[in-house]
Amino acid sequence: MFLFRGKIHFRPYTPNQTVLFPQRIDVDVAPDAPVRIVNAIVDSLALDNFSRLYKATGRCPYHPKMMLKAILYAYMNNVYSCRKIEQLLLRDIHYIWLAGYEKPDFITINRFRNRVKDEINNVFTQLVLILADKDFISLDVEYVDGTKIESKANKYTFVWRKSVERNRAKLMDKIRVLLEQVDESIAQENAPQDTPVEFTPAMLSEIVDELKNALDREPAPVNKEQKKARGEKRKRIKELEAHREKLAEYEKHLEILGERNSYSKTDHDATFMRMKEDAMNNGQTKPGYNLQIATEDQFITDFALFPNPTDTLTLIPFFHSFRKRYGRLPGTGVADAGYGSEENYRFMQENGIEAFVKYNFFHKEQRPRYAPDPFHAESLHYNAEGDYYVCPMGQHMTRIGTKRGKTASGYITESARYQAQRCEGCPLRGSCFKARGNRIIEVNHRLNQYKRKARERLTSEEGVKYRGKRCIEPEAVFGQMKYNMAYRRFRHVGKDKVTMDFAFFAIAFDIKKMCAKIAKEASKLPLDRICRRHTRLRTIYGMNWKFLKSPMREMVA
């Protein structure tokens, strides 16, 4: 059989040609690519305040809009390293087009992030207001939740308050004993009879100077005993100086700690907390921050960082952050049981926020087989007119006083105390309580009233809807943030820089979510319906609607 073999012709291959790329790079950028949306959105932002961050003299800096676009697009693609952004600005056609073929190095990129750390929060607020103006969100409902993000600090450079206070107290005792040995008159002046004096580094400096002057005024020693005594005094003065330096170190630790229980030596703003991501499963504490976010339709609408590991004390400051950012409070607040406290319920009620916030044991109460403990204080019958409780045996428990408590934020709580008249010989005593004497219960009537209102809201039709949506709001955002976008650990030291970095991430996250929603709707609806339903988006994207002829099925890599 005869086979005809003709000459094979390959396409020309000349990598060293003079003009390798087309005259317009954007012809290789898809019309519906997310990079075009990033470009249009940043162009629509008001960045006038960025100009005052630069000097009029010296070399012309890179345009802040170009720098912001490149960094945000990198964050959308899970790239957070300035060195990697520098490489992408040289290799990736999307970055080259977005930056206009500008080539800032990694030092310039990092310097720009630090330069705008005080203004990037305003950029995030502008973006959220644009989303609200274009009906992506309403800013009326706030789903609040928190997570702990590990700091860049070394996890073994910890400082604990209890350890510092214990060692400081021991040092004070050593200083008092040493002063008694050095000079009896000084010891008597600085040690009152009632309470021992609390020395400060400044006080010790004065005492050391006084002791040195007194030692210099003494006549020169003439025998061995006087020389030995003079040497002992100098030795004790040096010990006192060493104690002064150590006391100054303890005072600095306490100043940095503030109201916290711990901090890291390599990141003073980081507090040691127990993280869910524990590779050794031994409950080891790590330096980190408590990140609180508010979401709506899985858009991040607000965020803040706190040093305390629990969420209870963060809700009110977080609402203040929302009001400072948008000039008002949300109409509805939805949160889990970690935020259900009397202080938080009262704040939301007084500020007109409809609270769908759970409390402890709410889920336990909703179980079909749940049976309350008949001997628990909340299960006892309460007579509001007579202000007394009735125990299971029918005995009246009269009010004997009020117990006041104070939370870490300074909020005063009041609990009424009720005591039974006679519990001796009661057949239910073993099941009711086992302490000596007559049973005493403490009841916070105001908190119980807030819980009743919360239970009514949470079990209503509207409350069931909010409870079901809460699971897919902040929880889904945390999942996307940590696992899809690999943002599990902060890459900066200090609260101001950490806040700056997360502000960049939050902006990129919201833009990426916007691209996903547009792509989803574009893949479902015909072009004419898209034009009718999304006419309001024309001013945002700054693009022709012919770009939507091919739906955005390929999201950001």
Coordinates of C-alpha atoms in Angstrom, one line a residue:
M1 CA 0.0 0.0 0.0
F2 CA 1.4 3.4 -1.0
L3 CA 1.3 6.2 1.6
F4 CA 1.8 9.7 0.5
R5 CA 3.9 11.7 2.9
G6 CA 3.9 15.4 2.2
K7 CA 6.1 18.1 3.9
I8 CA 4.8 19.2 7.3
H9 CA 4.6 23.0 7.7
F10 CA 4.8 24.4 11.3
R11 CA 3.7 27.8 12.4
P12 CA 6.6 30.3 12.6
Y13 CA 8.3 30.3 15.9
T14 CA 10.6 33.3 16.6
P15 CA 10.7 34.2 20.3
N16 CA 13.4 36.9 19.8
Q17 CA 11.2 39.0 17.4
T18 CA 11.3 42.7 17.9
V19 CA 7.5 43.1 18.6
L20 CA 6.5 40.0 20.4
F21 CA 3.3 41.3 22.2
P22 CA 0.4 43.1 20.6
Q23 CA 0.1 46.8 20.7
R24 CA -2.8 46.6 23.1
I25 CA -2.4 44.2 25.9
D26 CA -6.0 44.3 26.9
V27 CA -7.0 42.2 23.8
D28 CA -5.7 39.2 25.8
V29 CA -7.7 40.1 28.9
A30 CA -11.2 38.6 28.7
P31 CA -14.0 41.2 28.6
D32 CA -15.7 39.5 31.6
A33 CA -12.5 38.9 33.7
P34 CA -12.7 40.0 37.3
V35 CA -9.6 42.1 36.8
R36 CA -11.7 44.5 34.8
I37 CA -14.2 44.9 37.7
V38 CA -11.3 45.6 40.1
N39 CA -10.1 48.3 37.7
A40 CA -13.5 49.9 37.4
I41 CA -14.3 49.8 41.1
V42 CA -11.0 51.3 42.2
D43 CA -11.4 54.1 39.6
S44 CA -14.8 54.9 41.1
L45 CA -13.4 55.3 44.6
A46 CA -12.5 58.7 46.1
L47 CA -8.8 58.5 47.0
D48 CA -8.2 62.2 47.5
N49 CA -6.8 61.7 51.0
F50 CA -4.0 59.5 49.6
S51 CA -2.3 62.6 48.1
R52 CA -1.5 64.0 51.5
L53 CA 0.5 60.9 52.3
Y54 CA 3.2 61.8 49.7
K55 CA 5.8 64.6 49.6
A56 CA 5.9 67.2 46.9
T57 CA 9.6 66.9 46.5
G58 CA 11.7 64.0 45.4
R59 CA 11.1 61.3 42.8
C60 CA 7.6 61.0 41.4
P61 CA 5.9 58.1 43.2
Y62 CA 3.8 55.4 41.6
H63 CA 0.1 56.3 41.3
P64 CA -1.8 55.1 44.4
K65 CA -4.7 53.8 42.3
M66 CA -2.3 51.5 40.4
M67 CA -0.8 50.2 43.6
L68 CA -4.2 49.6 45.2
K69 CA -5.5 47.8 42.1
A70 CA -2.4 45.5 42.0
I71 CA -2.5 44.6 45.7
L72 CA -6.3 44.0 45.8
Y73 CA -6.2 41.8 42.7
A74 CA -3.3 39.8 44.3
Y75 CA -5.3 39.4 47.5
M76 CA -8.3 38.1 45.5
N77 CA -6.0 35.5 44.1
N78 CA -4.6 34.4 47.5
V79 CA -1.3 36.2 47.0
Y80 CA -0.3 38.1 50.1
S81 CA 3.5 38.3 49.7
C82 CA 5.0 41.5 48.3
R83 CA 7.8 39.5 46.6
K84 CA 5.2 37.4 44.7
I85 CA 3.2 40.4 43.7
E86 CA 6.4 41.9 42.3
Q87 CA 7.0 38.7 40.2
L88 CA 3.4 38.7 39.0
L89 CA 3.7 42.3 37.8
L90 CA 6.4 41.1 35.4
R91 CA 4.9 37.7 34.3
D92 CA 1.1 37.8 34.5
I93 CA -0.8 39.5 31.7
H94 CA -3.6 40.6 34.0
Y95 CA -1.3 42.3 36.4
I96 CA 0.7 43.9 33.6
W97 CA -2.5 45.3 32.1
L98 CA -3.8 46.4 35.5
A99 CA -0.6 48.2 36.4
G100 CA 0.0 49.7 33.0
Y101 CA 3.3 47.9 32.8
E102 CA 4.6 49.7 35.9
K103 CA 7.1 47.6 37.8
P104 CA 7.3 48.5 41.5
D105 CA 9.5 46.3 43.6
F106 CA 8.5 44.4 46.8
I107 CA 9.9 47.2 49.0
T108 CA 7.7 49.8 47.3
I109 CA 4.6 47.6 47.5
N110 CA 5.2 47.0 51.2
R111 CA 5.9 50.6 51.8
F112 CA 2.6 51.6 50.1
R113 CA 0.6 49.2 52.3
N114 CA 2.2 50.8 55.5
R115 CA 1.7 54.3 54.1
V116 CA -2.0 53.9 53.6
K117 CA -2.7 51.9 56.8
D118 CA -4.8 54.8 58.3
E119 CA -6.8 55.4 55.1
I120 CA -7.5 51.8 53.9
N121 CA -10.3 51.5 56.4
N122 CA -12.1 54.4 54.6
V123 CA -11.6 52.6 51.3
F124 CA -13.3 49.6 52.8
T125 CA -16.2 51.7 54.0
Q126 CA -16.6 53.3 50.6
L127 CA -16.8 49.9 49.0
V128 CA -19.5 48.7 51.4
L129 CA -21.5 51.8 50.8
I130 CA -21.3 51.2 47.1
L131 CA -22.6 47.7 47.6
A132 CA -25.5 49.0 49.7
D133 CA -26.2 51.7 47.0
K134 CA -26.4 49.0 44.3
D135 CA -28.7 46.8 46.4
F136 CA -26.2 44.0 47.1
I137 CA -26.7 44.6 50.8
S138 CA -29.0 46.7 53.0
L139 CA -26.8 47.4 56.1
D140 CA -30.0 46.8 58.2
V141 CA -29.1 43.2 59.3
E142 CA -25.8 42.4 61.0
Y143 CA -24.7 38.9 61.4
V144 CA -21.9 38.9 64.0
D145 CA -19.3 36.3 64.8
G146 CA -15.7 36.0 65.8
T147 CA -12.7 33.8 65.2
K148 CA -9.1 33.8 66.5
I149 CA -6.3 34.4 64.1
E150 CA -2.8 33.6 65.0
S151 CA -0.2 36.4 65.1
K152 CA 3.2 36.4 63.4
A153 CA 4.8 36.5 66.8
N154 CA 6.9 33.7 68.3
K155 CA 4.6 31.5 70.4
Y156 CA 7.2 30.9 73.1
T157 CA 7.8 34.6 73.9
F158 CA 4.9 34.9 76.4
V159 CA 4.5 37.2 79.4
W160 CA 1.8 36.3 81.9
R161 CA 0.3 38.8 84.3
K162 CA 0.1 36.4 87.3
S163 CA 3.8 35.6 86.9
V164 CA 4.8 39.2 86.6
E165 CA 2.7 40.2 89.7
R166 CA 4.1 37.3 91.8
N167 CA 7.7 38.0 90.9
R168 CA 7.2 41.8 91.4
A169 CA 5.8 41.1 95.0
K170 CA 8.9 39.0 95.7
L171 CA 11.2 41.7 94.4
M172 CA 9.5 44.3 96.7
D173 CA 10.3 42.1 99.7
K174 CA 13.9 41.8 98.6
I175 CA 14.2 45.5 98.2
R176 CA 12.8 46.2 101.7
V177 CA 15.2 43.7 103.3
L178 CA 18.1 45.1 101.3
L179 CA 17.3 48.7 102.4
E180 CA 17.2 47.6 106.0
Q181 CA 20.7 46.1 105.6
V182 CA 22.1 49.1 103.8
D183 CA 20.8 52.1 105.8
E184 CA 18.4 51.9 108.8
S185 CA 17.3 55.5 108.5
I186 CA 16.3 55.2 104.9
A187 CA 14.5 52.0 105.6
Q188 CA 12.5 53.7 108.4
E189 CA 11.6 56.6 106.2
N190 CA 10.3 54.5 103.3
A191 CA 8.5 51.8 105.4
P192 CA 5.4 53.1 107.2
Q193 CA 4.0 51.1 110.0
D194 CA 0.5 50.6 108.5
T195 CA 1.2 49.4 104.9
P196 CA 4.5 48.6 103.2
V197 CA 5.6 51.1 100.7
E198 CA 5.3 50.3 96.9
F199 CA 8.6 51.3 95.5
T200 CA 9.0 52.7 92.0
P201 CA 12.1 52.8 89.8
A202 CA 12.3 56.5 90.3
M203 CA 12.2 56.1 94.1
L204 CA 14.9 53.5 94.0
S205 CA 17.1 55.8 91.8
E206 CA 16.8 58.6 94.4
I207 CA 17.7 56.1 97.2
V208 CA 20.7 54.8 95.2
D209 CA 22.0 58.4 94.6
E210 CA 21.5 59.2 98.3
L211 CA 23.4 56.1 99.4
K212 CA 26.2 56.8 96.9
N213 CA 26.6 60.4 98.2
A214 CA 26.5 59.1 101.8
L215 CA 29.2 56.6 101.0
D216 CA 31.4 59.2 99.3
R217 CA 31.2 61.5 102.3
E218 CA 32.5 58.8 104.6
P219 CA 36.1 59.0 105.6
A220 CA 38.5 56.6 103.9
P221 CA 38.8 53.2 105.6
V222 CA 42.0 52.7 107.7
N223 CA 41.7 49.0 108.6
K224 CA 40.5 45.7 107.2
E225 CA 37.1 45.8 109.0
Q226 CA 36.3 49.2 107.6
K227 CA 37.3 48.2 104.1
K228 CA 35.2 45.1 104.3
A229 CA 32.2 47.1 105.6
R230 CA 32.6 49.7 102.8
G231 CA 32.8 46.9 100.2
E232 CA 29.6 45.3 101.6
K233 CA 27.8 48.6 101.2
R234 CA 28.9 49.0 97.6
K235 CA 27.8 45.4 96.9
R236 CA 24.3 46.1 98.3
I237 CA 24.1 49.3 96.3
K238 CA 24.8 47.4 93.2
E239 CA 22.2 44.8 94.2
L240 CA 19.7 47.7 94.7
E241 CA 20.6 49.0 91.2
A242 CA 19.9 45.5 89.7
H243 CA 16.6 45.4 91.6
R244 CA 15.7 48.8 90.2
E245 CA 16.3 47.6 86.6
K246 CA 14.3 44.5 87.3
L247 CA 11.4 46.5 88.8
A248 CA 11.4 48.8 85.8
E249 CA 11.1 45.7 83.6
Y250 CA 8.1 44.5 85.6
E251 CA 6.5 47.9 85.4
K252 CA 6.9 47.9 81.7
H253 CA 5.3 44.5 81.4
L254 CA 2.3 45.6 83.4
E255 CA 2.0 48.8 81.3
I256 CA 2.0 46.8 78.1
L257 CA -0.5 44.2 79.6
G258 CA -3.0 46.8 80.5
E259 CA -6.2 44.9 81.2
R260 CA -5.0 41.7 79.5
N261 CA -3.6 38.5 81.1
S262 CA -0.8 38.0 78.6
Y263 CA 1.1 39.3 75.7
S264 CA 3.9 38.4 73.3
K265 CA 7.4 39.9 73.5
T266 CA 7.6 40.0 69.7
D267 CA 4.1 41.4 69.2
H268 CA 3.0 43.5 72.2
D269 CA -0.6 43.7 70.9
A270 CA -1.1 40.0 70.5
T271 CA -2.7 38.0 73.4
F272 CA -2.2 34.3 74.1
M273 CA -5.4 32.4 73.3
R274 CA -6.4 28.8 72.6
M275 CA -6.9 28.3 68.9
K276 CA -9.1 25.8 67.1
E277 CA -6.2 25.0 64.8
D278 CA -4.2 23.0 67.3
A279 CA -1.9 20.6 65.5
M280 CA -0.8 18.9 68.8
N281 CA -4.4 18.8 70.3
N282 CA -3.0 19.7 73.7
G283 CA -4.8 23.1 74.2
Q284 CA -1.6 25.1 73.7
T285 CA -2.1 28.8 73.8
K286 CA -0.8 30.9 70.9
P287 CA -0.4 34.7 70.4
G288 CA -3.3 36.0 68.3
Y289 CA -6.2 38.4 67.9
N290 CA -9.9 38.0 68.3
L291 CA -11.3 39.0 64.9
Q292 CA -14.9 40.1 64.9
I293 CA -16.8 40.5 61.6
A294 CA -20.2 41.5 60.5
T295 CA -21.6 40.0 57.3
E296 CA -24.7 40.3 55.1
D297 CA -25.3 38.0 52.2
Q298 CA -21.8 36.8 52.8
F299 CA -20.3 40.3 52.2
I300 CA -18.0 41.6 55.0
T301 CA -19.7 44.8 56.2
D302 CA -17.5 45.6 59.3
F303 CA -14.6 44.1 61.2
A304 CA -12.6 44.8 64.3
L305 CA -9.8 43.2 66.3
F306 CA -9.9 42.7 70.1
P307 CA -7.4 41.4 72.6
N308 CA -9.8 39.4 74.8
P309 CA -10.4 35.8 73.8
T310 CA -14.1 35.7 74.6
D311 CA -16.8 37.2 72.5
T312 CA -19.1 38.5 75.2
L313 CA -17.2 41.8 75.8
T314 CA -16.7 42.6 72.1
L315 CA -20.3 43.1 71.0
I316 CA -20.9 46.6 72.3
P317 CA -17.6 48.0 71.1
F318 CA -18.2 46.3 67.7
F319 CA -21.6 48.0 67.4
H320 CA -19.8 51.3 68.2
S321 CA -17.4 50.5 65.3
F322 CA -20.4 50.0 63.0
R323 CA -21.9 53.3 64.0
K324 CA -18.6 55.2 63.6
R325 CA -18.2 53.7 60.1
Y326 CA -21.7 54.2 58.8
G327 CA -23.2 56.9 61.1
R328 CA -26.0 54.6 62.4
L329 CA -26.6 51.2 64.0
P330 CA -28.1 48.2 62.3
G331 CA -31.8 47.6 62.8
T332 CA -31.3 43.9 63.5
G333 CA -28.4 42.0 65.2
V334 CA -28.0 38.2 64.9
A335 CA -25.4 36.4 67.0
D336 CA -24.8 33.1 68.7
A337 CA -24.8 32.3 72.4
G338 CA -21.4 33.7 73.1
Y339 CA -22.9 37.2 73.0
G340 CA -25.9 36.5 75.1
S341 CA -25.3 38.6 78.3
E342 CA -27.4 41.1 80.2
E343 CA -25.2 44.0 79.3
N344 CA -25.4 43.2 75.5
Y345 CA -29.2 42.6 75.6
R346 CA -29.7 45.9 77.4
F347 CA -27.5 47.8 75.0
M348 CA -29.5 46.5 72.0
Q349 CA -32.8 47.2 73.6
E350 CA -31.9 50.8 74.5
N351 CA -30.5 51.5 71.0
G352 CA -33.5 50.0 69.1
I353 CA -31.7 47.0 67.7
E354 CA -33.9 43.9 67.3
A355 CA -31.8 41.2 68.9
F356 CA -31.8 37.7 67.6
V357 CA -29.1 36.7 70.0
K358 CA -29.0 33.3 71.7
Y359 CA -28.1 32.6 75.3
N360 CA -26.7 29.7 77.1
F361 CA -28.8 26.5 77.1
F362 CA -31.1 27.9 74.4
H363 CA -30.4 24.9 72.1
K364 CA -30.8 22.5 75.0
E365 CA -34.2 24.0 75.8
Q366 CA -35.3 23.4 72.2
R367 CA -34.7 19.6 72.3
P368 CA -37.9 17.5 72.1
R369 CA -36.9 15.4 75.1
Y370 CA -35.7 18.3 77.2
A371 CA -37.0 18.3 80.8
P372 CA -36.0 21.1 83.1
D373 CA -34.6 20.4 86.5
P374 CA -37.5 20.9 88.9
F375 CA -35.1 21.9 91.7
H376 CA -33.3 24.6 89.6
A377 CA -34.0 28.2 90.6
E378 CA -35.5 29.0 87.2
S379 CA -38.0 26.1 87.5
L380 CA -39.3 27.3 90.8
H381 CA -42.6 29.2 90.9
Y382 CA -42.2 33.0 91.4
N383 CA -44.9 35.2 92.9
A384 CA -44.2 38.7 91.5
E385 CA -46.7 40.5 93.7
G386 CA -45.3 39.0 96.9
D387 CA -41.7 38.8 95.6
Y388 CA -41.1 35.3 96.8
Y389 CA -40.4 31.9 95.3
V390 CA -42.1 28.6 96.2
C391 CA -39.9 25.5 96.6
P392 CA -41.0 22.0 95.4
M393 CA -42.3 21.3 98.9
G394 CA -44.5 24.5 98.8
Q395 CA -42.3 26.5 101.2
H396 CA -42.0 30.2 100.6
M397 CA -38.5 31.5 99.9
T398 CA -38.5 35.2 101.0
R399 CA -36.1 37.8 99.7
I400 CA -33.2 38.6 102.0
G401 CA -31.1 41.0 100.0
T402 CA -29.5 41.9 96.7
K403 CA -26.1 40.8 95.5
R404 CA -24.2 43.2 93.1
G405 CA -21.5 42.1 90.7
K406 CA -19.3 43.9 88.2
T407 CA -18.3 42.6 84.8
A408 CA -14.8 43.2 83.2
S409 CA -16.3 46.1 81.3
G410 CA -17.6 47.8 84.5
Y411 CA -21.3 46.9 84.0
I412 CA -23.1 46.4 87.4
T413 CA -25.3 43.3 87.7
E414 CA -27.9 42.8 90.4
S415 CA -29.2 39.5 91.7
A416 CA -31.9 39.1 94.2
R417 CA -31.2 36.6 97.0
Y418 CA -34.0 34.4 98.4
Q419 CA -33.8 32.0 101.4
A420 CA -36.1 29.2 102.5
Q421 CA -37.5 29.3 106.0
R422 CA -36.8 25.8 107.2
C423 CA -35.1 23.0 105.3
E424 CA -34.4 20.7 108.2
G425 CA -36.2 17.3 107.8
C426 CA -37.3 18.0 104.3
P427 CA -37.7 14.7 102.3
L428 CA -36.4 16.4 99.1
R429 CA -33.4 18.0 100.8
G430 CA -30.9 15.6 99.1
S431 CA -32.3 16.3 95.7
C432 CA -32.9 20.0 96.2
F433 CA -29.5 21.0 97.7
K434 CA -26.8 19.5 99.9
A435 CA -25.3 22.5 101.7
R436 CA -25.8 23.2 105.4
G437 CA -28.6 25.5 106.6
N438 CA -31.5 26.7 104.6
R439 CA -31.3 27.0 100.8
I440 CA -30.4 30.3 99.3
I441 CA -30.9 31.1 95.6
E442 CA -29.8 34.1 93.6
V443 CA -31.9 35.3 90.7
N444 CA -31.1 38.0 88.1
H445 CA -34.7 39.1 87.2
R446 CA -33.5 41.5 84.5
L447 CA -31.5 38.9 82.7
N448 CA -34.4 36.4 83.0
Q449 CA -36.6 39.0 81.4
Y450 CA -34.2 39.5 78.5
K451 CA -33.9 35.8 78.0
R452 CA -37.7 35.4 77.8
K453 CA -37.8 38.1 75.1
A454 CA -34.9 36.5 73.3
R455 CA -36.6 33.1 73.4
E456 CA -39.8 34.6 71.9
R457 CA -37.9 36.2 69.1
L458 CA -35.7 33.2 68.3
T459 CA -38.6 30.8 68.2
S460 CA -40.8 33.0 66.0
E461 CA -41.0 32.5 62.3
E462 CA -38.7 35.4 61.7
G463 CA -36.3 34.2 64.3
V464 CA -36.1 30.7 62.7
K465 CA -35.2 32.4 59.4
Y466 CA -32.4 34.4 61.0
R467 CA -31.1 31.5 63.0
G468 CA -30.9 29.3 59.8
K469 CA -29.2 32.1 57.9
R470 CA -26.7 32.8 60.6
C471 CA -25.0 29.4 60.0
I472 CA -24.3 30.3 56.4
E473 CA -23.3 34.0 57.0
P474 CA -20.2 34.6 59.1
E475 CA -19.4 30.9 59.4
A476 CA -19.3 30.5 55.6
V477 CA -17.1 33.7 55.4
F478 CA -14.6 32.2 57.9
G479 CA -14.5 29.0 55.9
Q480 CA -13.8 30.8 52.6
M481 CA -11.3 33.0 54.3
K482 CA -9.3 30.2 56.0
Y483 CA -9.6 27.3 53.6
N484 CA -10.3 28.7 50.2
M485 CA -8.2 31.9 50.4
A486 CA -5.6 30.4 52.9
Y487 CA -5.8 33.5 55.2
R488 CA -5.1 31.7 58.5
R489 CA -2.3 33.7 60.1
F490 CA -1.5 37.4 60.1
R491 CA 1.7 38.4 58.4
H492 CA 2.4 41.6 60.3
V493 CA 3.3 42.6 63.8
G494 CA 1.2 45.2 65.7
K495 CA -2.5 45.8 65.8
D496 CA -2.3 48.8 63.4
K497 CA -0.5 46.8 60.7
V498 CA -2.7 43.7 61.2
T499 CA -5.8 45.9 60.9
M500 CA -4.4 47.3 57.7
D501 CA -3.7 43.9 56.2
F502 CA -7.1 42.6 57.0
A503 CA -8.7 45.7 55.5
F504 CA -7.0 44.9 52.2
F505 CA -8.2 41.4 52.5
A506 CA -11.8 42.4 53.3
I507 CA -11.9 44.7 50.3
A508 CA -10.6 42.0 48.0
F509 CA -13.0 39.5 49.6
D510 CA -16.1 41.7 48.9
I511 CA -15.0 42.3 45.3
K512 CA -14.4 38.6 44.7
K513 CA -17.9 37.9 46.2
M514 CA -19.4 40.5 43.9
C515 CA -17.8 38.9 40.9
A516 CA -19.1 35.5 42.0
K517 CA -22.7 36.8 42.3
I518 CA -22.5 38.5 38.9
A519 CA -21.1 35.4 37.3
K520 CA -23.8 33.2 38.9
E521 CA -26.6 35.5 37.7
A522 CA -25.0 35.9 34.2
S523 CA -24.9 32.1 33.7
K524 CA -28.6 31.8 34.5
L525 CA -30.3 34.7 32.9
P526 CA -30.5 35.7 29.2
L527 CA -28.7 38.8 28.2
D528 CA -31.8 41.0 27.9
R529 CA -32.9 40.1 31.4
I530 CA -29.5 40.8 32.8
C531 CA -29.6 44.3 31.2
R532 CA -33.0 44.9 32.7
R533 CA -32.1 43.7 36.2
H534 CA -28.6 45.1 36.4
T535 CA -28.9 48.5 34.8
R536 CA -27.9 49.9 38.2
L537 CA -24.5 48.2 37.9
R538 CA -23.5 50.1 34.7
T539 CA -22.0 53.0 36.7
I540 CA -19.9 50.6 38.8
Y541 CA -18.3 48.5 36.2
G542 CA -17.8 51.2 33.6
M543 CA -18.1 48.5 30.8
N544 CA -20.3 47.8 27.9
W545 CA -23.0 45.2 28.3
K546 CA -21.6 43.3 25.4
F547 CA -19.0 42.1 27.8
L548 CA -21.7 39.9 29.4
K549 CA -22.3 37.9 26.3
S550 CA -19.9 35.3 27.6
P551 CA -20.8 34.6 31.2
M552 CA -18.1 34.8 33.8
R553 CA -17.7 31.1 34.4
E554 CA -14.0 31.4 35.2
M555 CA -13.6 33.0 38.5
V556 CA -10.4 34.4 40.0
A557 CA -7.7 31.8 40.1

